[in-house]
Amino acid sequence: MAKGIKTSYVCSECGHREPKWTGKCPDCGAWDSFVEETVSFVPEAAKQSAPVRELSAVSLEDISFKDENRYKTGLGELDRVLGGGIVKGSLILLGGDPGVGKSTILLQICEHLGKVLNILYVSGEESKRQLKIRAARLGVTSASLSILTETDILSIAGYIEKSSPDIVIIDSIQTMNMSSLASSPGTVTQVRECTSVLQRTAKALDIPIFVVGHVNKDGNIAGPKVLEHIVDVVLYLEGDRGLSYRMLRAVKNRYGATNEMGVFEMSDSGLEEVPNPSEMLLSGRPVNTAGSCIACVMEGTRPILAEVQALVSKTGFGNPRRVSTGFDYNRLNLILAILEKRAGYYFSNLDVYVNVVGGFRLDEPAADLTVALSLISGMLDIVIPDDVIAFGEMGLAGETRAVSNAAERISEAKRLGFKRCFIPANNLKKLDMRQFDGIEVIGVKSIGDVIPFIKGQR
Ligand SMILES: Nc1ncnc2c1ncn2[C@@H]1O[C@H](COP(=O)(O)OP(=O)(O)OP(=O)(O)O)[C@@H](O)[C@H]1O
Ligand SMILES: [Mg+2]
Ligand SMILES: [Zn+2]
């Protein structure tokens, strides 16, 4: 082996390095995640001869900042997730499963951005012709969009400096390659080094750079932790294979909140914004079916209604099954335990399947009360009327605890035509009831308070 080249093993999950292959990563605990990589080191002599640069620091006061430094993408949902648009000089990583629409959304925004900006789209994956076909389908005709098919990151960085575009898209980081590194494209070392080059370019030229990243089988971008540190914004585009809509979330954002979510629908002409996700999630809801209840969760600043379904059936043999899709599995078990201990509903010989309709994920405790109601409804086989909605966190004593943004949630339910709303009693005290005519708001202290209502529907 040539001098200065060494083999080591890198954890593909967290980037931890070991001299020998190990079954379990001592850093992040992942199993079978080590891959062999050859690393080339800069010879000592070259290091010493590198010139020492003159440095100068700037007073914070003298650094200019304006909010106009954000570019609007033309997709309101994307702008919102970004915290109001694209910030100049930022490196934005867009991750997602194969075929979810990463290239589509980035090509799409070129049309709007291209009206005022020069865009460079670097593709390491698709040919110019393929890109042209997609652009034609999406109606992207901007003359200020240039396409470069290249994978050598240093050449690309050089080209960016020379051609000085206003915005750059790199599709995808896993195909990029730094030839001085011995490891192949897509490995942790390559991905990290290529991202660092792009980060320096973005900062030096003060231009935004989008980077597409594929996710591995666990749903993480290759070398996720190492990458997430380097970039400024991490976005994930998610969606169910069988369904046409896609959700965009920020996992990290140096320029905005991370709890905002954008909703899109995939069509022939690309991703279309869904301004009213609640309506979409509730469409096609079954009528007069037991085991269904509507939840209201906050996604950032926006309340969203979603249907929770519970199927409760007799266990065939052995241990009862617990399946939860779109709702935390442990939280489901907790709610089952609370219902058993505090309300006297025994699920120990019953299989329980909980599903949040539409591939939506409820990760807010405010959905607890809804899940509990759909479980009871499913168990007793009693239909909860269509115009009922419920939200509230459940405590271990069976009490319902106040949640944030109660007024916004009720308003959204009212807007969509719901007539009755069960909320935690503690929330009720602080609400101004005058704003909610047309919807009956009922405060509940514990899960026991709602049960007579359900039984009354029999
Ligand atoms: N003619 C078409 N009509 C409607 N939808 C289409 C059409 N062609 C492609 N699509 C949609 O676009 C998706 C592919 O989008 P795109 O290539 O942007 O995904 P990607 O995330 O970049 O994937 P990859 O990881 O493979 O690069 C397909 O899964 C499909 O849903
Ligand atoms: Mg793609
Ligand atoms: Zn690890």
Short mmCIF file of C-alpha atoms and ligand atoms in Angstrom, two decimals:
data_model
loop_
_atom_site.label_atom_id
_atom_site.label_comp_id
_atom_site.label_asym_id
_atom_site.label_seq_id
_atom_site.Cartn_x
_atom_site.Cartn_y
_atom_site.Cartn_z
CA MET A 1 0.00 0.00 0.00
CA ALA A 2 1.27 3.46 -0.87
CA LYS A 3 2.75 5.60 1.85
CA GLY A 4 0.25 7.87 3.58
CA ILE A 5 -2.66 5.56 2.84
CA LYS A 6 -4.21 3.68 5.72
CA THR A 7 -7.20 1.41 6.16
CA SER A 8 -9.62 1.99 8.95
CA TYR A 9 -13.22 1.15 9.77
CA VAL A 10 -15.91 3.79 9.98
CA CYS A 11 -19.36 3.49 11.52
CA SER A 12 -21.79 4.30 8.71
CA GLU A 13 -24.29 5.59 11.26
CA CYS A 14 -22.29 8.09 13.25
CA GLY A 15 -18.87 8.30 11.62
CA HIS A 16 -16.99 6.81 14.58
CA ARG A 17 -13.63 5.37 13.54
CA GLU A 18 -11.93 2.20 14.74
CA PRO A 19 -8.64 0.66 13.61
CA LYS A 20 -10.21 -2.83 13.51
CA TRP A 21 -13.61 -4.09 12.42
CA THR A 22 -16.10 -4.22 15.30
CA GLY A 23 -19.57 -5.69 15.42
CA LYS A 24 -21.05 -2.98 17.57
CA CYS A 25 -20.24 0.70 17.45
CA PRO A 26 -18.91 1.82 20.85
CA ASP A 27 -20.14 5.34 20.16
CA CYS A 28 -23.72 5.07 18.91
CA GLY A 29 -24.40 1.39 19.67
CA ALA A 30 -25.37 0.45 16.09
CA TRP A 31 -24.78 -3.17 15.08
CA ASP A 32 -22.93 -4.23 11.95
CA SER A 33 -22.46 -0.65 10.85
CA PHE A 34 -18.69 -0.63 10.26
CA VAL A 35 -17.40 -0.33 6.73
CA GLU A 36 -13.81 -0.44 5.59
CA GLU A 37 -12.36 2.77 4.24
CA THR A 38 -8.96 3.75 3.04
CA VAL A 39 -7.85 7.15 4.17
CA SER A 40 -5.06 9.12 2.60
CA PHE A 41 -3.20 11.52 4.78
CA VAL A 42 -1.57 14.73 3.74
CA PRO A 43 2.17 14.14 4.10
CA GLU A 44 3.76 16.01 7.00
CA ALA A 45 6.00 18.00 4.68
CA ALA A 46 3.04 19.37 2.73
CA LYS A 47 1.35 20.40 5.97
CA GLN A 48 4.37 22.38 7.12
CA SER A 49 4.82 24.20 3.85
CA ALA A 50 1.21 25.46 3.84
CA PRO A 51 1.37 29.25 4.28
CA VAL A 52 -0.02 30.78 7.47
CA ARG A 53 -2.85 33.11 6.53
CA GLU A 54 -3.42 36.57 8.01
CA LEU A 55 -6.63 36.53 10.06
CA SER A 56 -8.86 39.40 11.05
CA ALA A 57 -12.01 39.34 13.18
CA VAL A 58 -15.00 41.66 12.63
CA SER A 59 -17.12 43.38 15.26
CA LEU A 60 -20.63 41.93 15.46
CA GLU A 61 -22.01 45.43 15.04
CA ASP A 62 -20.40 45.80 11.64
CA ILE A 63 -21.93 42.66 10.19
CA SER A 64 -24.92 43.64 8.09
CA PHE A 65 -28.11 41.61 8.16
CA LYS A 66 -31.40 42.13 6.44
CA ASP A 67 -34.35 39.84 6.17
CA GLU A 68 -34.42 40.50 2.43
CA ASN A 69 -31.49 38.12 2.42
CA ARG A 70 -34.03 35.36 2.04
CA TYR A 71 -35.10 34.20 -1.42
CA LYS A 72 -38.70 33.09 -1.85
CA THR A 73 -38.99 29.76 -3.65
CA GLY A 74 -42.48 30.20 -5.04
CA LEU A 75 -43.64 27.25 -2.95
CA GLY A 76 -45.16 28.74 0.18
CA GLU A 77 -45.01 25.45 2.06
CA LEU A 78 -41.28 25.11 1.41
CA ASP A 79 -40.63 28.72 2.41
CA ARG A 80 -42.44 28.16 5.67
CA VAL A 81 -40.41 25.07 6.55
CA LEU A 82 -37.23 27.01 5.73
CA GLY A 83 -38.33 29.73 8.16
CA GLY A 84 -39.39 32.27 5.52
CA GLY A 85 -37.29 31.46 2.49
CA ILE A 86 -33.77 30.48 1.50
CA VAL A 87 -31.02 32.26 3.43
CA LYS A 88 -28.00 33.40 1.43
CA GLY A 89 -24.86 31.49 2.25
CA SER A 90 -26.70 28.54 3.73
CA LEU A 91 -26.09 24.89 3.01
CA ILE A 92 -29.40 23.02 2.96
CA LEU A 93 -29.58 19.23 3.00
CA LEU A 94 -32.72 17.64 1.57
CA GLY A 95 -33.08 14.00 2.52
CA GLY A 96 -35.67 11.41 1.62
CA ASP A 97 -36.37 7.92 0.34
CA PRO A 98 -35.66 7.06 -3.30
CA GLY A 99 -38.37 8.38 -5.59
CA VAL A 100 -40.06 10.52 -2.97
CA GLY A 101 -39.59 13.64 -5.10
CA LYS A 102 -36.37 15.34 -4.01
CA SER A 103 -35.16 16.12 -7.51
CA THR A 104 -38.69 17.11 -8.50
CA ILE A 105 -39.15 19.75 -5.81
CA LEU A 106 -35.73 21.27 -6.38
CA LEU A 107 -36.16 21.44 -10.14
CA GLN A 108 -39.61 22.90 -9.65
CA ILE A 109 -38.45 25.87 -7.59
CA CYS A 110 -35.94 26.72 -10.33
CA GLU A 111 -38.75 28.15 -12.44
CA HIS A 112 -39.68 30.77 -9.85
CA LEU A 113 -36.14 31.43 -8.63
CA GLY A 114 -34.90 31.61 -12.21
CA LYS A 115 -36.87 34.78 -12.81
CA VAL A 116 -34.38 36.75 -10.77
CA LEU A 117 -31.46 34.41 -10.09
CA ASN A 118 -28.92 32.39 -11.99
CA ILE A 119 -29.15 28.76 -10.96
CA LEU A 120 -26.64 25.98 -11.35
CA TYR A 121 -28.06 22.45 -11.12
CA VAL A 122 -25.33 19.84 -10.71
CA SER A 123 -26.49 16.31 -11.36
CA GLY A 124 -24.33 13.33 -10.60
CA GLU A 125 -27.18 10.93 -11.10
CA GLU A 126 -29.14 11.80 -14.18
CA SER A 127 -28.17 12.75 -17.71
CA LYS A 128 -28.91 16.16 -19.18
CA ARG A 129 -31.60 14.56 -21.33
CA GLN A 130 -33.33 12.98 -18.33
CA LEU A 131 -33.32 16.33 -16.59
CA LYS A 132 -34.72 18.02 -19.67
CA ILE A 133 -37.57 15.52 -19.84
CA ARG A 134 -38.43 16.10 -16.19
CA ALA A 135 -38.16 19.87 -16.60
CA ALA A 136 -40.54 19.72 -19.57
CA ARG A 137 -43.02 17.72 -17.54
CA LEU A 138 -42.81 20.16 -14.65
CA GLY A 139 -43.08 23.17 -16.95
CA VAL A 140 -39.63 24.47 -16.06
CA THR A 141 -38.30 26.49 -18.96
CA SER A 142 -36.17 29.08 -17.22
CA ALA A 143 -33.26 30.27 -19.33
CA SER A 144 -31.25 31.16 -16.24
CA LEU A 145 -31.02 27.53 -15.19
CA SER A 146 -27.78 25.81 -16.18
CA ILE A 147 -27.19 22.09 -15.92
CA LEU A 148 -23.86 20.50 -15.12
CA THR A 149 -23.40 16.74 -15.04
CA GLU A 150 -20.29 16.13 -12.98
CA THR A 151 -19.25 14.31 -9.84
CA ASP A 152 -15.79 15.64 -9.05
CA ILE A 153 -16.43 17.98 -6.14
CA LEU A 154 -13.30 20.11 -6.45
CA SER A 155 -13.95 20.74 -10.15
CA ILE A 156 -17.53 21.63 -9.28
CA ALA A 157 -16.41 24.02 -6.53
CA GLY A 158 -13.98 25.58 -9.01
CA TYR A 159 -16.74 25.96 -11.59
CA ILE A 160 -19.06 27.56 -9.04
CA GLU A 161 -16.39 30.11 -8.16
CA LYS A 162 -15.74 30.88 -11.80
CA SER A 163 -19.34 31.08 -12.99
CA SER A 164 -20.68 32.64 -9.76
CA PRO A 165 -24.31 31.45 -9.86
CA ASP A 166 -26.77 32.89 -7.31
CA ILE A 167 -27.89 29.48 -6.14
CA VAL A 168 -26.59 25.92 -6.54
CA ILE A 169 -28.29 22.53 -6.36
CA ILE A 170 -26.22 19.36 -5.89
CA ASP A 171 -28.09 16.14 -6.73
CA SER A 172 -26.95 14.05 -4.89
CA ILE A 173 -24.17 14.21 -2.30
CA GLN A 174 -23.71 10.43 -2.42
CA THR A 175 -22.56 10.59 -6.03
CA MET A 176 -20.01 13.32 -5.36
CA ASN A 177 -16.40 12.37 -5.16
CA MET A 178 -13.14 13.88 -4.02
CA SER A 179 -10.48 12.17 -6.05
CA SER A 180 -7.73 12.66 -3.46
CA LEU A 181 -9.57 10.33 -1.11
CA ALA A 182 -9.11 6.64 -1.74
CA SER A 183 -12.61 5.63 -0.64
CA SER A 184 -15.47 5.33 -3.10
CA PRO A 185 -18.38 7.83 -3.50
CA GLY A 186 -21.15 7.51 -0.97
CA THR A 187 -18.89 6.41 1.88
CA VAL A 188 -18.91 8.38 5.10
CA THR A 189 -15.51 9.97 4.44
CA GLN A 190 -16.41 11.04 0.89
CA VAL A 191 -19.82 12.38 1.83
CA ARG A 192 -18.40 14.35 4.74
CA GLU A 193 -15.47 15.81 2.83
CA CYS A 194 -17.61 16.76 -0.18
CA THR A 195 -20.14 18.42 2.11
CA SER A 196 -17.38 20.39 3.80
CA VAL A 197 -16.17 21.66 0.44
CA LEU A 198 -19.71 22.81 -0.37
CA GLN A 199 -20.09 24.45 3.02
CA ARG A 200 -16.92 26.46 2.46
CA THR A 201 -18.09 27.45 -1.02
CA ALA A 202 -21.51 28.54 0.25
CA LYS A 203 -19.98 30.69 2.97
CA ALA A 204 -17.17 32.14 0.85
CA LEU A 205 -19.44 33.18 -2.03
CA ASP A 206 -22.48 33.89 0.18
CA ILE A 207 -24.79 31.77 -1.99
CA PRO A 208 -27.27 29.13 -0.89
CA ILE A 209 -26.48 25.54 -1.85
CA PHE A 210 -29.05 22.74 -1.79
CA VAL A 211 -27.70 19.24 -1.34
CA VAL A 212 -29.79 16.12 -1.97
CA GLY A 213 -29.06 13.20 0.34
CA HIS A 214 -30.34 9.66 0.10
CA VAL A 215 -31.42 7.88 3.23
CA ASN A 216 -30.26 4.42 4.27
CA LYS A 217 -32.51 1.54 5.29
CA ASP A 218 -33.06 3.01 8.74
CA GLY A 219 -34.27 6.29 7.28
CA ASN A 220 -31.11 8.24 8.02
CA ILE A 221 -28.93 10.15 5.62
CA ALA A 222 -25.62 8.27 5.21
CA GLY A 223 -23.39 9.39 8.03
CA PRO A 224 -26.27 11.41 9.45
CA LYS A 225 -24.68 12.89 12.53
CA VAL A 226 -21.50 13.96 10.80
CA LEU A 227 -23.47 15.53 7.97
CA GLU A 228 -26.05 17.24 10.14
CA HIS A 229 -23.29 19.05 11.97
CA ILE A 230 -21.79 20.47 8.82
CA VAL A 231 -24.94 21.77 7.13
CA ASP A 232 -27.13 24.67 8.27
CA VAL A 233 -30.54 23.19 7.50
CA VAL A 234 -31.69 19.57 7.30
CA LEU A 235 -35.02 18.91 5.59
CA TYR A 236 -36.71 15.55 5.15
CA LEU A 237 -39.25 14.84 2.46
CA GLU A 238 -41.45 11.97 3.59
CA GLY A 239 -44.37 10.15 2.14
CA ASP A 240 -46.12 6.84 2.00
CA ARG A 241 -45.33 4.83 -1.11
CA GLY A 242 -48.94 4.16 -1.90
CA LEU A 243 -50.12 7.71 -1.27
CA SER A 244 -49.64 10.79 -3.34
CA TYR A 245 -48.94 13.29 -0.64
CA ARG A 246 -45.59 14.25 0.78
CA MET A 247 -44.62 15.96 3.99
CA LEU A 248 -41.61 18.18 4.34
CA ARG A 249 -40.11 18.66 7.78
CA ALA A 250 -37.09 20.51 9.10
CA VAL A 251 -34.96 18.42 11.46
CA LYS A 252 -32.44 21.17 11.97
CA ASN A 253 -32.61 24.81 11.00
CA ARG A 254 -30.09 27.46 11.94
CA TYR A 255 -32.44 30.16 10.62
CA GLY A 256 -35.88 29.11 11.80
CA ALA A 257 -38.07 26.82 13.88
CA THR A 258 -37.85 23.08 13.31
CA ASN A 259 -41.44 22.17 14.04
CA GLU A 260 -43.03 23.54 10.86
CA MET A 261 -44.31 21.08 8.31
CA GLY A 262 -45.15 21.53 4.66
CA VAL A 263 -47.63 19.33 2.85
CA PHE A 264 -47.55 18.59 -0.87
CA GLU A 265 -49.34 16.36 -3.28
CA MET A 266 -47.45 14.58 -6.06
CA SER A 267 -49.02 14.98 -9.48
CA ASP A 268 -48.01 14.86 -13.14
CA SER A 269 -46.84 18.43 -13.00
CA GLY A 270 -44.82 17.95 -9.84
CA LEU A 271 -45.44 18.65 -6.18
CA GLU A 272 -48.43 20.84 -5.50
CA GLU A 273 -48.94 22.65 -2.25
CA VAL A 274 -51.73 21.49 0.02
CA PRO A 275 -52.80 24.58 1.93
CA ASN A 276 -55.46 22.73 3.92
CA PRO A 277 -53.94 19.45 5.10
CA SER A 278 -56.79 18.76 7.55
CA GLU A 279 -59.33 18.57 4.73
CA MET A 280 -57.08 16.22 2.83
CA LEU A 281 -56.48 13.96 5.84
CA LEU A 282 -60.16 13.76 6.66
CA SER A 283 -61.40 13.09 3.16
CA GLY A 284 -62.77 9.62 2.61
CA ARG A 285 -63.47 9.14 6.28
CA PRO A 286 -65.80 6.19 6.98
CA VAL A 287 -69.18 7.06 8.44
CA ASN A 288 -70.84 5.27 11.34
CA THR A 289 -67.83 3.16 12.16
CA ALA A 290 -66.76 2.35 15.69
CA GLY A 291 -63.14 2.86 16.66
CA SER A 292 -62.60 6.17 14.93
CA CYS A 293 -62.03 9.59 16.46
CA ILE A 294 -60.53 12.85 15.22
CA ALA A 295 -57.41 14.37 16.78
CA CYS A 296 -56.06 17.87 16.50
CA VAL A 297 -52.31 18.32 16.72
CA MET A 298 -50.12 21.37 16.19
CA GLU A 299 -47.55 21.12 13.44
CA GLY A 300 -45.51 24.19 14.20
CA THR A 301 -47.92 27.09 14.13
CA ARG A 302 -50.62 25.23 12.24
CA PRO A 303 -53.32 23.00 13.74
CA ILE A 304 -53.98 19.83 11.77
CA LEU A 305 -56.85 17.41 12.17
CA ALA A 306 -56.28 13.72 11.58
CA GLU A 307 -58.30 10.57 12.05
CA VAL A 308 -57.20 7.94 14.57
CA GLN A 309 -58.58 4.45 14.01
CA ALA A 310 -58.47 1.63 16.50
CA LEU A 311 -59.31 -1.98 15.83
CA VAL A 312 -59.85 -4.08 18.91
CA SER A 313 -60.36 -7.80 18.44
CA LYS A 314 -60.16 -10.97 20.48
CA THR A 315 -56.68 -12.47 20.74
CA GLY A 316 -56.54 -15.78 18.88
CA PHE A 317 -53.89 -17.42 21.01
CA GLY A 318 -50.84 -16.45 23.01
CA ASN A 319 -49.92 -12.86 23.73
CA PRO A 320 -52.22 -10.08 22.57
CA ARG A 321 -50.89 -8.10 19.62
CA ARG A 322 -50.22 -4.38 19.81
CA VAL A 323 -49.65 -2.60 16.52
CA SER A 324 -49.35 1.14 16.18
CA THR A 325 -48.85 3.09 12.98
CA GLY A 326 -48.40 6.84 13.18
CA PHE A 327 -48.56 6.89 16.97
CA ASP A 328 -45.81 6.05 19.43
CA TYR A 329 -45.92 2.37 20.40
CA ASN A 330 -44.89 2.92 24.01
CA ARG A 331 -47.38 5.72 24.41
CA LEU A 332 -50.11 3.37 23.15
CA ASN A 333 -49.14 0.82 25.81
CA LEU A 334 -49.21 3.56 28.41
CA ILE A 335 -52.72 4.60 27.39
CA LEU A 336 -53.88 0.98 27.48
CA ALA A 337 -52.49 0.68 31.01
CA ILE A 338 -54.22 3.90 32.09
CA LEU A 339 -57.55 2.73 30.63
CA GLU A 340 -57.18 -0.55 32.47
CA LYS A 341 -56.17 0.87 35.82
CA ARG A 342 -58.21 4.09 35.91
CA ALA A 343 -61.28 3.33 33.86
CA GLY A 344 -61.68 -0.42 34.14
CA TYR A 345 -61.29 -1.38 30.47
CA TYR A 346 -59.28 -4.57 30.14
CA PHE A 347 -57.37 -5.10 26.93
CA SER A 348 -55.25 -7.98 28.19
CA ASN A 349 -56.98 -10.60 26.03
CA LEU A 350 -57.58 -8.29 23.09
CA ASP A 351 -55.46 -7.44 20.07
CA VAL A 352 -55.13 -3.71 19.51
CA TYR A 353 -54.28 -2.05 16.20
CA VAL A 354 -54.02 1.73 16.08
CA ASN A 355 -53.59 3.59 12.82
CA VAL A 356 -53.38 7.27 12.01
CA VAL A 357 -54.98 7.64 8.60
CA GLY A 358 -53.04 9.00 5.66
CA GLY A 359 -49.55 8.08 6.78
CA PHE A 360 -49.61 11.03 9.15
CA ARG A 361 -47.64 10.88 12.39
CA LEU A 362 -49.05 12.15 15.67
CA ASP A 363 -46.15 12.83 17.93
CA GLU A 364 -47.80 15.24 20.28
CA PRO A 365 -49.26 14.11 23.66
CA ALA A 366 -52.38 16.10 22.77
CA ALA A 367 -53.45 13.09 20.73
CA ASP A 368 -53.65 10.88 23.87
CA LEU A 369 -57.32 11.58 24.55
CA THR A 370 -58.24 10.85 20.93
CA VAL A 371 -56.40 7.54 20.96
CA ALA A 372 -58.07 6.60 24.27
CA LEU A 373 -61.51 7.45 22.87
CA SER A 374 -61.02 5.47 19.68
CA LEU A 375 -59.81 2.50 21.75
CA ILE A 376 -62.89 2.58 23.97
CA SER A 377 -65.14 3.10 20.97
CA GLY A 378 -63.50 0.17 19.20
CA MET A 379 -63.74 -2.06 22.23
CA LEU A 380 -67.40 -1.30 23.03
CA ASP A 381 -68.30 -1.16 19.35
CA ILE A 382 -70.00 2.19 19.83
CA VAL A 383 -69.75 4.84 17.13
CA ILE A 384 -68.40 8.26 18.09
CA PRO A 385 -70.45 10.77 16.08
CA ASP A 386 -68.82 12.37 13.02
CA ASP A 387 -68.95 15.87 14.39
CA VAL A 388 -66.91 15.12 17.53
CA ILE A 389 -63.27 15.95 18.04
CA ALA A 390 -61.09 15.52 21.13
CA PHE A 391 -57.64 16.51 22.26
CA GLY A 392 -55.72 16.45 25.54
CA GLU A 393 -52.74 14.88 27.17
CA MET A 394 -53.38 11.99 29.56
CA GLY A 395 -51.59 11.69 32.89
CA LEU A 396 -50.88 8.42 34.67
CA ALA A 397 -53.76 9.03 37.07
CA GLY A 398 -56.17 9.14 34.14
CA GLU A 399 -56.45 12.91 34.36
CA THR A 400 -56.54 15.03 31.22
CA ARG A 401 -53.89 17.70 31.21
CA ALA A 402 -53.91 21.07 29.50
CA VAL A 403 -52.24 21.42 26.10
CA SER A 404 -50.92 24.47 24.27
CA ASN A 405 -52.80 26.42 21.57
CA ALA A 406 -56.26 25.18 22.56
CA ALA A 407 -58.00 28.13 20.88
CA GLU A 408 -56.27 27.54 17.54
CA ARG A 409 -57.19 23.87 17.65
CA ILE A 410 -60.86 24.55 18.38
CA SER A 411 -61.01 27.19 15.64
CA GLU A 412 -59.66 24.71 13.11
CA ALA A 413 -62.25 22.13 14.20
CA LYS A 414 -64.97 24.77 13.88
CA ARG A 415 -63.75 25.79 10.44
CA LEU A 416 -64.08 22.19 9.28
CA GLY A 417 -67.61 21.91 10.57
CA PHE A 418 -67.17 19.98 13.81
CA LYS A 419 -69.89 20.59 16.38
CA ARG A 420 -68.54 19.16 19.65
CA CYS A 421 -65.07 19.36 21.06
CA PHE A 422 -63.73 17.59 24.15
CA ILE A 423 -60.80 19.42 25.69
CA PRO A 424 -58.96 19.31 29.03
CA ALA A 425 -60.94 21.12 31.74
CA ASN A 426 -57.90 23.22 32.59
CA ASN A 427 -57.82 24.62 29.08
CA LEU A 428 -61.48 25.53 29.23
CA LYS A 429 -60.99 28.01 32.08
CA LYS A 430 -58.64 30.17 30.04
CA LEU A 431 -60.70 30.31 26.86
CA ASP A 432 -62.93 33.11 25.75
CA MET A 433 -66.02 31.17 24.74
CA ARG A 434 -67.54 33.94 22.64
CA GLN A 435 -65.24 33.17 19.73
CA PHE A 436 -66.56 29.63 19.44
CA ASP A 437 -70.27 29.86 18.71
CA GLY A 438 -71.52 27.02 16.66
CA ILE A 439 -69.22 24.55 18.36
CA GLU A 440 -69.87 23.09 21.79
CA VAL A 441 -66.68 22.98 23.85
CA ILE A 442 -66.74 20.47 26.70
CA GLY A 443 -64.06 20.41 29.39
CA VAL A 444 -63.09 17.00 30.80
CA LYS A 445 -61.10 16.40 33.98
CA SER A 446 -60.33 12.75 33.34
CA ILE A 447 -61.01 10.03 30.83
CA GLY A 448 -63.91 8.93 33.05
CA ASP A 449 -65.76 12.17 32.16
CA VAL A 450 -66.07 11.21 28.49
CA ILE A 451 -67.15 7.62 28.94
CA PRO A 452 -70.81 8.42 29.80
CA PHE A 453 -70.94 10.42 26.57
CA ILE A 454 -69.69 7.48 24.50
CA LYS A 455 -72.05 5.06 26.24
CA GLY A 456 -74.89 7.48 25.59
CA GLN A 457 -74.36 6.99 21.84
CA ARG A 458 -75.35 3.34 21.96
N1 LIG B 1 -45.07 11.13 -15.34
C1 LIG B 1 -45.24 11.21 -14.04
N2 LIG B 1 -46.43 11.53 -13.54
C2 LIG B 1 -46.63 11.65 -12.21
N3 LIG B 1 -45.68 11.45 -11.31
C3 LIG B 1 -44.48 11.13 -11.74
C4 LIG B 1 -44.19 10.99 -13.11
N4 LIG B 1 -42.89 10.66 -13.21
C5 LIG B 1 -42.42 10.59 -11.97
N5 LIG B 1 -43.36 10.87 -11.08
C6 LIG B 1 -43.24 10.91 -9.63
O1 LIG B 1 -41.99 11.44 -9.30
C7 LIG B 1 -41.29 10.55 -8.44
C8 LIG B 1 -39.82 10.63 -8.71
O2 LIG B 1 -39.42 11.87 -8.25
P1 LIG B 1 -37.90 12.27 -8.11
O3 LIG B 1 -37.11 11.69 -9.24
O4 LIG B 1 -37.91 13.73 -7.90
O5 LIG B 1 -37.50 11.55 -6.78
P2 LIG B 1 -36.11 11.59 -6.05
O6 LIG B 1 -36.44 11.72 -4.60
O7 LIG B 1 -35.21 12.57 -6.66
O8 LIG B 1 -35.61 10.12 -6.32
P3 LIG B 1 -34.13 9.55 -6.42
O9 LIG B 1 -33.73 9.31 -5.00
O10 LIG B 1 -34.29 8.28 -7.17
O11 LIG B 1 -33.30 10.57 -7.11
C9 LIG B 1 -41.88 9.21 -8.73
O12 LIG B 1 -41.78 8.35 -7.62
C10 LIG B 1 -43.30 9.53 -9.06
O13 LIG B 1 -44.06 9.60 -7.87
MG MG B 2 -33.39 12.38 -7.72
ZN ZN B 3 -21.67 4.57 15.41
#
